[in-house]
XYZ file of C-alpha atoms in Angstrom:
699
model
C 110.929 115.674 144.601
C 107.327 115.413 143.459
C 105.214 112.554 144.723
C 103.710 110.059 142.264
C 100.085 109.807 143.343
C 98.446 106.448 142.589
C 94.989 107.318 143.872
C 93.307 107.362 140.353
C 94.973 104.015 139.636
C 93.711 102.447 142.865
C 90.196 103.623 142.038
C 90.572 102.164 138.554
C 91.726 98.785 139.908
C 88.842 98.738 142.357
C 86.427 99.419 139.512
C 87.996 96.823 137.310
C 88.030 94.039 139.900
C 85.084 94.946 142.155
C 81.800 93.146 142.494
C 80.943 93.445 138.819
C 83.647 90.959 137.941
C 81.910 88.200 139.935
C 79.069 88.345 137.431
C 81.394 87.098 134.662
C 81.266 83.486 133.551
C 82.421 81.453 130.572
C 78.915 81.172 129.140
C 78.567 84.901 128.669
C 78.484 86.357 125.138
C 81.458 88.828 125.060
C 81.664 92.009 123.124
C 84.465 91.609 120.595
C 87.777 93.500 120.888
C 89.393 95.011 117.817
C 91.666 92.879 115.672
C 95.116 94.395 115.258
C 98.242 93.552 113.298
C 100.762 96.129 114.525
C 101.605 94.281 117.793
C 102.549 90.846 116.327
C 102.650 91.565 112.529
C 99.631 89.316 111.978
C 95.946 89.761 112.597
C 95.009 88.983 116.205
C 92.453 89.928 118.763
C 93.904 92.795 120.811
C 92.291 91.427 123.981
C 94.621 88.371 123.936
C 97.897 90.392 123.486
C 100.271 91.568 126.297
C 100.434 94.972 124.690
C 98.882 98.419 125.299
C 97.283 98.918 121.888
C 94.118 100.812 120.916
C 92.220 101.152 117.657
C 90.537 104.301 116.522
C 87.730 103.210 114.212
C 86.633 104.991 111.071
C 83.509 106.421 112.698
C 85.767 108.235 115.240
C 88.043 109.476 112.529
C 85.309 110.885 110.376
C 82.240 111.659 112.520
C 82.097 115.396 112.947
C 85.827 115.795 112.185
C 87.693 117.896 109.730
C 90.064 114.963 109.062
C 93.118 117.185 108.681
C 95.241 116.336 111.746
C 95.895 113.139 113.629
C 95.304 115.083 116.819
C 91.539 114.918 116.016
C 91.484 111.213 116.424
C 94.245 110.438 118.877
C 92.975 112.552 121.765
C 90.799 109.578 122.722
C 93.774 107.195 123.135
C 95.237 106.860 126.674
C 98.954 107.365 126.922
C 99.016 109.615 123.881
C 99.306 113.386 123.843
C 98.026 114.854 120.640
C 97.838 118.638 120.588
C 96.288 120.613 117.719
C 98.468 123.678 117.246
C 95.596 125.662 115.593
C 97.786 126.317 112.550
C 99.011 124.152 109.645
C 102.658 125.322 109.411
C 103.726 122.674 111.973
C 102.627 119.120 112.357
C 100.513 118.349 115.464
C 102.425 117.645 118.737
C 102.157 113.837 119.226
C 103.989 112.045 122.109
C 103.629 108.613 123.615
C 104.226 108.346 127.345
C 106.142 111.507 127.040
C 108.414 110.314 124.211
C 108.280 112.988 121.427
C 107.187 115.832 123.679
C 110.315 117.863 122.824
C 109.508 117.975 119.086
C 109.954 121.377 117.480
C 109.133 120.232 113.946
C 107.357 117.011 112.838
C 106.952 113.961 115.041
C 109.804 112.478 117.042
C 109.955 109.487 119.340
C 106.929 107.799 117.744
C 107.089 105.754 114.539
C 104.355 106.320 111.917
C 103.203 103.864 109.236
C 100.432 103.604 106.725
C 99.533 100.091 105.473
C 102.950 98.790 106.752
C 104.877 101.482 104.781
C 107.005 103.763 106.941
C 106.340 107.501 107.164
C 109.294 107.849 109.538
C 112.759 108.433 108.142
C 115.827 106.367 109.241
C 116.912 109.055 111.738
C 113.437 109.070 113.421
C 111.701 112.063 111.785
C 108.051 111.311 111.194
C 105.678 112.973 108.754
C 102.107 112.009 109.524
C 100.687 114.844 107.439
C 101.378 112.784 104.291
C 98.229 110.800 104.714
C 94.705 112.088 103.948
C 92.587 110.901 106.933
C 89.514 110.787 104.790
C 91.038 107.691 103.170
C 91.751 105.911 106.487
C 89.497 103.174 107.936
C 91.404 102.707 111.244
C 94.398 103.799 113.261
C 96.291 101.394 115.613
C 98.220 103.016 118.437
C 100.741 100.861 120.302
C 102.694 101.940 123.405
C 105.187 100.205 125.610
C 108.131 97.830 125.220
C 106.964 96.015 122.132
C 107.193 99.310 120.184
C 111.014 98.930 120.176
C 110.626 96.033 117.693
C 109.925 98.647 115.039
C 113.396 100.108 115.493
C 114.934 103.489 116.225
C 112.732 106.183 117.833
C 109.899 103.925 118.817
C 108.474 105.171 122.093
C 105.206 104.205 120.390
C 103.899 103.149 116.963
C 101.027 104.751 115.098
C 99.873 102.809 112.093
C 97.099 103.924 109.732
C 95.192 101.658 107.437
C 93.520 102.799 104.279
C 89.955 101.775 103.445
C 89.205 98.523 101.741
C 87.441 98.539 98.330
C 83.763 97.808 98.529
C 82.244 94.936 96.613
C 80.155 97.408 94.562
C 81.898 100.345 92.817
C 81.182 103.540 94.716
C 81.729 107.273 94.111
C 81.316 109.963 96.645
C 81.851 113.590 97.564
C 82.086 115.516 100.817
C 82.130 119.265 101.444
C 82.823 120.908 104.723
C 82.871 124.520 105.911
C 83.306 126.196 109.274
C 84.767 129.021 111.365
C 87.580 131.139 110.114
C 86.426 130.645 106.478
C 87.501 127.050 106.597
C 86.609 124.915 103.522
C 87.427 121.303 102.647
C 86.203 119.226 99.739
C 86.791 115.465 99.148
C 86.143 113.312 96.058
C 86.521 109.553 96.261
C 85.965 106.465 94.121
C 86.433 102.839 95.141
C 85.561 99.368 93.968
C 86.694 96.060 92.392
C 87.319 95.139 88.830
C 88.091 91.434 88.316
C 91.353 90.804 90.259
C 92.057 94.506 91.113
C 90.739 96.532 94.045
C 91.133 100.277 93.842
C 90.665 103.394 95.941
C 91.108 106.966 94.677
C 90.806 109.989 96.927
C 91.521 113.653 96.275
C 90.852 116.635 98.570
C 91.555 120.358 99.078
C 91.560 122.438 102.200
C 91.835 126.154 102.887
C 91.361 128.294 105.942
C 92.170 131.772 107.225
C 93.046 130.234 110.608
C 92.010 131.196 114.086
C 95.009 133.367 114.756
C 96.234 136.240 112.631
C 98.847 135.285 110.001
C 97.742 131.592 110.036
C 95.994 131.038 106.740
C 96.786 127.826 104.870
C 95.808 125.637 101.956
C 96.586 121.996 101.183
C 95.810 119.622 98.285
C 96.081 115.908 98.774
C 95.668 112.713 96.669
C 95.658 109.037 97.612
C 95.625 106.070 95.293
C 95.608 102.470 96.389
C 95.527 99.418 94.123
C 95.447 95.809 95.341
C 96.256 93.187 92.692
C 95.248 89.598 93.412
C 97.860 87.929 91.244
C 96.681 84.546 92.334
C 95.055 83.019 95.415
C 98.456 82.908 97.185
C 99.916 86.249 96.036
C 98.723 89.867 96.232
C 100.473 93.150 95.616
C 99.273 96.479 97.091
C 100.498 99.740 95.646
C 99.896 102.961 97.597
C 100.582 106.453 96.298
C 100.410 109.581 98.538
C 100.843 113.097 97.345
C 100.273 116.626 98.820
C 101.179 120.271 98.311
C 100.812 122.810 101.101
C 101.321 126.496 101.817
C 100.805 127.812 105.388
C 101.577 130.911 107.364
C 103.318 130.407 110.733
C 102.010 132.736 113.553
C 104.797 131.595 115.928
C 104.308 131.355 119.654
C 103.499 134.178 122.113
C 105.099 135.091 125.395
C 103.262 135.246 128.683
C 103.689 138.997 129.072
C 103.490 141.592 126.318
C 106.770 143.221 125.246
C 107.585 146.062 122.847
C 107.456 143.762 119.834
C 105.216 140.884 121.022
C 101.650 140.807 122.281
C 100.833 138.548 125.130
C 99.351 135.070 124.622
C 96.857 135.893 127.400
C 95.811 139.347 126.452
C 95.329 138.874 122.699
C 95.524 135.108 121.768
C 94.733 135.733 118.075
C 97.729 138.059 117.627
C 101.186 137.184 116.384
C 104.649 138.680 117.131
C 105.570 141.646 114.947
C 108.685 139.686 113.818
C 106.429 137.057 112.200
C 104.736 139.723 110.116
C 108.011 141.425 109.191
C 109.747 138.246 108.145
C 106.505 136.783 106.696
C 107.095 133.396 108.506
C 105.497 130.612 106.486
C 106.163 127.228 104.910
C 105.686 125.603 101.557
C 105.788 121.793 101.274
C 105.293 119.135 98.705
C 105.579 115.372 99.175
C 105.213 112.326 96.910
C 105.550 108.756 98.087
C 104.940 105.373 96.402
C 104.946 102.194 98.382
C 104.573 98.502 97.429
C 103.544 95.683 99.688
C 103.867 92.123 98.261
C 102.404 89.180 100.244
C 102.935 85.602 99.119
C 101.881 82.431 100.969
C 103.953 79.276 100.232
C 101.527 77.135 102.243
C 99.335 77.476 105.282
C 102.310 77.749 107.568
C 104.850 79.861 105.648
C 104.625 83.265 103.825
C 106.747 86.287 103.065
C 106.037 89.955 103.133
C 108.086 92.408 101.029
C 107.688 96.138 101.380
C 109.433 98.752 99.187
C 108.894 102.468 99.069
C 110.435 105.533 97.487
C 109.620 109.249 97.593
C 110.564 112.929 97.443
C 109.891 115.903 99.731
C 110.432 119.626 99.339
C 110.239 121.906 102.430
C 110.821 125.660 102.428
C 110.446 127.249 105.829
C 110.719 131.037 106.462
C 111.785 131.999 109.965
C 112.272 135.269 111.784
C 115.640 136.165 113.336
C 115.058 139.652 114.755
C 112.431 141.151 117.056
C 112.920 144.644 115.640
C 113.852 144.286 111.912
C 112.607 142.358 108.933
C 115.584 140.071 108.954
C 114.928 136.329 108.647
C 116.131 132.961 107.366
C 114.861 130.468 104.889
C 115.563 126.828 105.473
C 115.220 124.707 102.325
C 115.310 120.918 102.266
C 115.069 118.769 99.140
C 114.741 115.114 100.216
C 114.923 111.804 98.377
C 114.230 108.649 100.335
C 113.636 104.963 99.881
C 113.571 101.755 101.830
C 112.713 98.122 101.893
C 111.604 95.449 104.378
C 111.660 91.659 103.815
C 109.946 89.404 106.360
C 109.400 85.647 106.612
C 106.309 84.525 108.588
C 105.919 81.037 110.000
C 103.282 79.516 112.248
C 102.392 75.998 113.353
C 102.769 73.689 116.334
C 105.814 72.433 118.271
C 105.291 69.696 120.825
C 101.611 70.306 120.541
C 101.975 74.029 121.340
C 100.865 76.730 118.856
C 103.361 79.274 117.810
C 104.032 81.991 115.247
C 107.402 83.414 114.272
C 108.661 86.295 112.146
C 112.164 87.170 111.064
C 113.129 90.029 108.797
C 115.495 92.781 107.840
C 114.968 96.314 106.537
C 117.013 99.126 105.100
C 116.225 102.758 104.716
C 117.945 105.857 103.303
C 117.125 109.541 103.298
C 119.190 112.182 101.581
C 118.514 115.891 102.218
C 120.034 118.682 100.193
C 119.908 121.480 102.749
C 120.253 125.292 102.324
C 120.033 128.051 104.817
C 119.634 131.498 103.317
C 119.010 134.946 104.821
C 115.799 136.814 103.994
C 114.624 140.392 104.137
C 110.869 141.131 104.417
C 110.285 137.466 103.812
C 112.201 137.460 100.539
C 115.394 135.426 99.987
C 118.401 137.774 99.624
C 120.920 135.078 98.585
C 123.246 135.432 101.630
C 124.058 131.852 102.270
C 124.520 130.420 105.802
C 124.535 126.747 105.047
C 124.828 124.377 102.079
C 125.118 120.637 102.836
C 123.830 117.146 102.263
C 122.436 115.261 105.214
C 122.323 111.410 104.719
C 120.718 109.053 107.181
C 120.546 105.338 106.744
C 119.357 102.391 108.842
C 119.986 98.647 108.594
C 117.889 96.546 111.000
C 117.417 92.883 111.634
C 114.607 91.602 113.826
C 112.759 88.558 114.984
C 109.481 88.186 116.951
C 107.415 85.301 117.991
C 104.622 83.931 120.196
C 104.331 80.546 121.914
C 101.170 79.237 123.666
C 102.953 77.661 126.607
C 99.682 76.376 128.075
C 96.038 76.832 127.384
C 96.016 80.006 129.445
C 99.495 81.390 129.043
C 101.167 82.902 125.924
C 104.726 84.035 125.797
C 105.673 86.833 123.377
C 109.294 87.835 122.688
C 111.406 89.651 120.127
C 114.816 91.052 119.348
C 115.901 93.888 117.065
C 119.387 94.897 116.060
C 119.505 98.500 114.829
C 122.251 100.431 113.073
C 121.737 104.061 112.240
C 124.244 106.287 110.343
C 124.189 110.079 110.086
C 126.483 111.817 107.600
C 127.045 115.456 106.731
C 128.675 116.539 103.552
C 129.400 120.240 103.874
C 129.541 122.293 100.674
C 129.768 125.699 102.395
C 133.101 127.221 103.344
C 131.797 130.045 105.512
C 132.437 128.231 108.716
C 135.085 125.768 107.640
C 134.510 122.248 106.605
C 131.904 120.789 108.941
C 131.602 117.479 107.199
C 131.390 114.387 109.454
C 129.442 111.265 110.332
C 128.405 109.241 113.303
C 127.019 105.615 113.730
C 124.748 104.231 116.357
C 124.264 100.483 117.049
C 121.902 98.850 119.550
C 120.287 95.458 120.196
C 116.947 95.701 121.907
C 115.266 92.676 123.436
C 111.624 92.507 124.593
C 109.581 89.792 126.342
C 105.979 89.601 127.544
C 103.581 87.080 128.947
C 99.776 87.090 129.095
C 97.735 85.036 131.506
C 94.248 84.292 130.325
C 92.550 83.780 133.653
C 89.090 83.500 132.186
C 87.556 84.313 128.723
C 86.772 87.788 130.086
C 89.864 88.478 132.142
C 93.521 88.694 131.156
C 96.674 89.810 132.994
C 99.968 90.615 131.296
C 103.535 91.823 131.993
C 106.278 93.073 129.724
C 109.948 94.084 129.769
C 111.987 95.631 127.063
C 114.749 98.101 126.051
C 114.374 101.075 123.823
C 116.719 103.145 121.657
C 116.382 106.588 120.122
C 118.980 108.349 117.960
C 119.180 112.069 117.324
C 117.368 113.261 114.189
C 119.033 115.589 111.788
C 116.786 118.372 113.105
C 118.201 117.764 116.559
C 121.812 117.327 115.333
C 121.666 120.472 113.088
C 123.262 123.001 115.437
C 126.004 122.872 118.054
C 125.281 124.987 121.067
C 128.982 125.637 121.502
C 129.301 127.683 118.305
C 127.557 130.638 116.824
C 127.795 129.294 113.270
C 126.026 126.528 111.438
C 128.081 123.698 112.880
C 126.241 120.360 113.131
C 126.096 118.650 116.503
C 127.178 115.072 115.768
C 128.356 114.540 119.353
C 124.759 114.028 120.603
C 124.356 110.594 122.196
C 121.417 108.288 121.479
C 119.069 107.737 124.375
C 118.456 104.280 125.820
C 115.605 103.139 127.992
C 114.290 100.226 129.996
C 110.552 99.673 129.975
C 108.533 97.788 132.575
C 104.778 97.279 132.095
C 101.934 95.351 133.716
C 98.262 95.436 132.777
C 94.919 93.825 132.610
C 92.143 93.575 130.024
C 88.681 92.649 131.268
C 85.033 92.557 130.376
C 83.290 93.940 133.396
C 79.912 92.934 132.029
C 78.785 91.666 128.587
C 78.631 95.314 127.434
C 81.600 96.944 129.201
C 85.279 96.509 128.326
C 88.119 97.891 130.416
C 91.924 98.160 129.899
C 94.382 99.188 132.572
C 98.180 99.517 132.197
C 100.827 100.545 134.728
C 104.342 101.324 133.529
C 107.802 102.424 134.686
C 110.451 103.660 132.182
C 113.988 104.835 132.989
C 116.042 106.528 130.356
C 119.736 107.399 130.072
C 121.060 110.301 127.914
C 117.549 111.485 126.959
C 117.737 113.957 124.065
C 116.236 117.294 125.216
C 115.557 120.629 123.630
C 118.045 122.909 125.391
C 116.750 126.105 123.892
C 115.777 127.931 120.624
C 118.092 130.850 120.096
C 117.152 134.261 118.784
C 117.869 133.009 115.246
C 115.168 130.386 115.692
C 117.760 127.642 115.761
C 116.744 124.699 118.017
C 119.694 123.423 120.054
C 119.488 119.892 121.647
C 121.639 118.173 124.196
C 121.597 115.034 126.414
C 120.153 114.941 129.909
C 121.635 112.433 132.336
C 118.693 110.394 133.546
C 114.918 110.620 133.278
C 112.140 108.467 134.641
C 108.431 107.986 133.647
C 105.792 106.400 135.802
C 102.246 106.217 134.716
C 98.926 104.567 134.229
C 96.500 104.313 131.378
C 92.821 103.380 131.706
C 90.045 103.126 129.207
C 86.400 102.052 129.699
C 83.948 101.463 126.869
C 80.265 100.552 127.369
C 77.219 99.914 125.158
C 73.814 100.240 126.747
C 70.236 99.814 125.728
C 68.506 102.411 123.537
C 71.713 102.824 121.503
C 73.520 104.718 124.191
C 77.292 104.177 124.575
C 80.041 105.776 126.548
C 83.805 105.936 126.350
C 86.333 107.192 128.824
C 90.160 107.350 128.749
C 92.474 108.535 131.424
C 96.236 109.074 131.450
C 98.484 109.557 134.453
C 102.087 110.519 133.683
C 104.847 111.514 136.045
C 107.787 112.302 133.662
C 110.756 113.952 135.319
C 114.502 114.439 135.219
C 115.991 111.829 137.616
C 119.402 113.497 138.048
C 120.872 116.943 137.838
C 122.382 118.194 134.545
C 123.589 121.392 133.145
C 121.569 122.819 130.265
C 121.975 125.929 128.196
C 120.054 127.927 130.782
C 121.952 126.592 133.786
C 121.456 123.773 136.252
C 118.396 121.610 135.747
C 117.525 119.999 139.009
C 116.543 116.392 139.550
C 112.763 116.220 140.126
C 111.939 118.817 137.493
C 109.161 117.623 135.152
C 110.004 117.019 131.492
C 108.433 119.969 129.673
C 105.588 119.260 127.274
C 104.381 116.363 129.336
C 100.921 116.502 131.035
C 100.596 114.698 134.370
C 96.877 114.159 133.885
C 94.762 113.861 130.749
C 91.214 112.668 130.398
C 88.765 112.188 127.550
C 85.120 111.158 127.780
C 82.109 110.989 125.504
C 78.518 109.758 125.598
C 76.881 108.857 122.256
C 73.318 108.223 121.338
C 71.721 107.016 118.102
C 68.047 107.196 117.100
C 67.925 104.792 114.157
C 64.327 105.530 112.939
C 65.523 109.042 111.922
C 69.134 108.135 111.255
C 70.194 110.566 113.887
C 73.335 110.373 116.048
C 74.872 112.748 118.584
C 77.728 112.761 120.996
C 78.912 115.004 123.838
C 82.655 115.143 124.464
C 84.767 116.492 127.284
C 88.561 116.841 127.410
C 90.841 117.730 130.340
C 94.572 118.453 130.336
C 96.557 119.399 133.418
C 99.046 122.212 133.378
C 102.234 121.686 131.338
C 105.740 123.115 131.842
C 107.365 124.873 128.966
C 111.014 124.666 129.957
C 113.449 122.366 131.731
C 113.727 124.730 134.704
C 109.926 124.592 135.221
C 109.782 128.336 135.685
C 106.640 128.775 133.440
C 103.727 126.714 132.489
C 100.458 126.645 130.602
C 97.511 126.271 132.854
C 95.119 123.259 132.914
C 91.958 123.354 130.951
C 88.635 121.544 130.393
C 86.709 121.947 127.167
C 83.476 120.557 125.896
C 82.382 119.702 122.310
C 79.238 118.389 120.744
C 78.565 116.766 117.373
C 75.405 115.556 115.746
C 74.325 114.268 112.325
C 71.793 112.477 110.132
C 72.188 109.590 107.710
C 69.813 108.542 104.925
C 69.791 105.762 102.386
C 67.730 106.202 99.188
C 68.032 103.355 96.730
C 71.688 103.480 95.602
C 72.332 106.791 97.395
C 73.732 107.375 100.889
C 73.622 110.880 102.408
C 75.187 112.228 105.514
C 74.888 115.606 107.184
C 76.704 116.619 110.418
C 77.661 119.579 112.565
C 80.287 119.960 115.230
C 80.809 122.724 117.822
C 84.149 122.806 119.476
C 84.979 124.520 122.798
C 81.285 125.111 123.697
C 82.150 127.411 126.597
C 84.406 129.545 124.462
C 87.286 129.037 126.928
C 90.582 130.716 126.334
C 93.450 128.240 126.819
C 96.847 127.230 125.490
C 96.473 124.338 123.109
C 100.264 123.619 122.547
C 103.603 124.842 123.798
C 107.030 125.456 122.252
C 109.588 123.817 124.479
C 112.595 125.988 125.783
C 111.979 128.793 123.321
C 114.873 131.277 123.491
C 112.574 134.200 122.896
C 110.073 133.110 125.683
C 107.405 132.610 123.005
C 106.263 129.373 124.583
C 102.521 129.562 124.041
C 100.293 128.680 121.112
C 96.697 129.736 121.914
C 93.886 127.419 120.933
C 90.768 128.448 119.169
C 87.674 129.713 120.936
C 84.184 128.425 120.162
C 84.116 127.250 116.541
C 81.890 125.162 114.261
C 82.177 122.758 111.388
C 79.378 121.635 109.044
C 79.737 118.689 106.623
C 77.623 117.227 103.839
C 78.450 114.019 101.925
C 76.843 111.822 99.328
C 77.828 108.465 97.949
C 76.413 106.455 94.976
C 76.767 102.677 94.679
C 76.491 101.314 91.121
């Protein structure tokens, strides 16, 4: 059994409630907290919510960033693990309080939205790479019990918001270039024309990649139109599109073998099998979403969301360490969904309240083929031909009541039904058609005590629910064929959370959260076999204990600091038998970091339009398998960014440079959980740079 050390938490509490707090009084002018909508589905000051929620503002999304992966922005959010895999063939590894750490492809355990439109399918598969971050103004990141009010697979919620149209029509262009022959160009136009707001954004990206066999290119487009039909009704239309080709360098083992170099002796190298099978991916995605908002009066309104889209994904995988044999997994997806919500607010017995009730439905249909390849070329030997259909039907309600002048009660309830269905069109392994349904009602309740204008305490309790995705239910470990595993159970969890939000001085804001989560039947990645098939199973019990701390300060002379710390003890809480034998109670859940920290100090010199920031990031060691027999070591890296801004009549110019990993440290940036070939490690890039130039013209 591993001890759960609370020393950093005790220090944080001491800092939060020490002598500085006695300086606070009601007459003080307070620094404003961000306004958020994800927690309560209406705009509200995050300081007054019993929810662990953070906002990544536009400057932290764009300043000195490539704007290609969410991991660039989310590393500053406590409770979130966001690992850049240094290659574009896989989405970044994103987990919330350890939920989603098992993900082999895409994002699991965390729901993703853009402008209220889901990027997560009914079975829980998330695709954050759909959105061009250069078109995003802010990202809200919510953790904890209230995330379950967004339905299946909600260990956390990440919601991106696209930029608002400026009052004056604006056109702009940005070009970036950096290490590994990386190039990115962005063109944008935005403005208002009578009752229509518009935003158009197109971009392209290409890079040779840090590792061998990791080149990629991606083209993206975003179009947003907001129609003000009348003063009570507005309709927002959002279109997202991208096409991508990327090589996959796979992971590397700790020790070199006959066919694989070591991750620690030659981090830029790739397994010979990746070169023989030419492992790579081609993707395309188109999605259109509509968000209609209508106010009947000052107390009642409705929100109607509808979306539809298609996705093509062709992934080439290796299946042999010594030959050119491989597999191609092809998925053609059609999906759509809708959400209708009634919003009501007012007073009851003199107490203010707001209330939301709604229902949503989603459907995703994948035509899936699995075909053998030789030398990275399809040879038409079919292994799988089936249709995977996932649907969800949810009903939910959520509300807030101001019980007293200093106490607000928040509560909600969500009933979720998820169906998975397989229509097997391939006779090679018999008829493997089948279906399974999951049903769950999840309640959540929270209370916030507003002790003073600059000090709040809160407590929450809620239940969570996570079904298997089709990626996780794709293969049955008990067979050597392509039999789906529809016997996987959904995982259920209980979440307990307490926290505080405080202004230590008029220029320093602090958030501290402590939580305890126990889960039954957690879905775990048992192993990836030699054919690159990921097999999943249910663990018995797991438990997560942790703390999240953030401190933000603004000082004189335009100096500001930000610090975020995450403590997470995520472990198996009972013995269970996995594919590789007995997994003992007390083992850590692989892919979870017990300690993470991010800090930065920023300075602006306004007479020259100059700004700079120094960043540091620390991650503790992370286990790569359930048995905890191997791990990636801890690391600390340092980054620096700097830039200039100029305004000349109608023109705005910006130049910036970023240097990542200043000390040129060799470290493992991401891991592949329970890999059957022991290729657990994905090395991160050494010292690298990025230079960006942008210009905007306002008419």
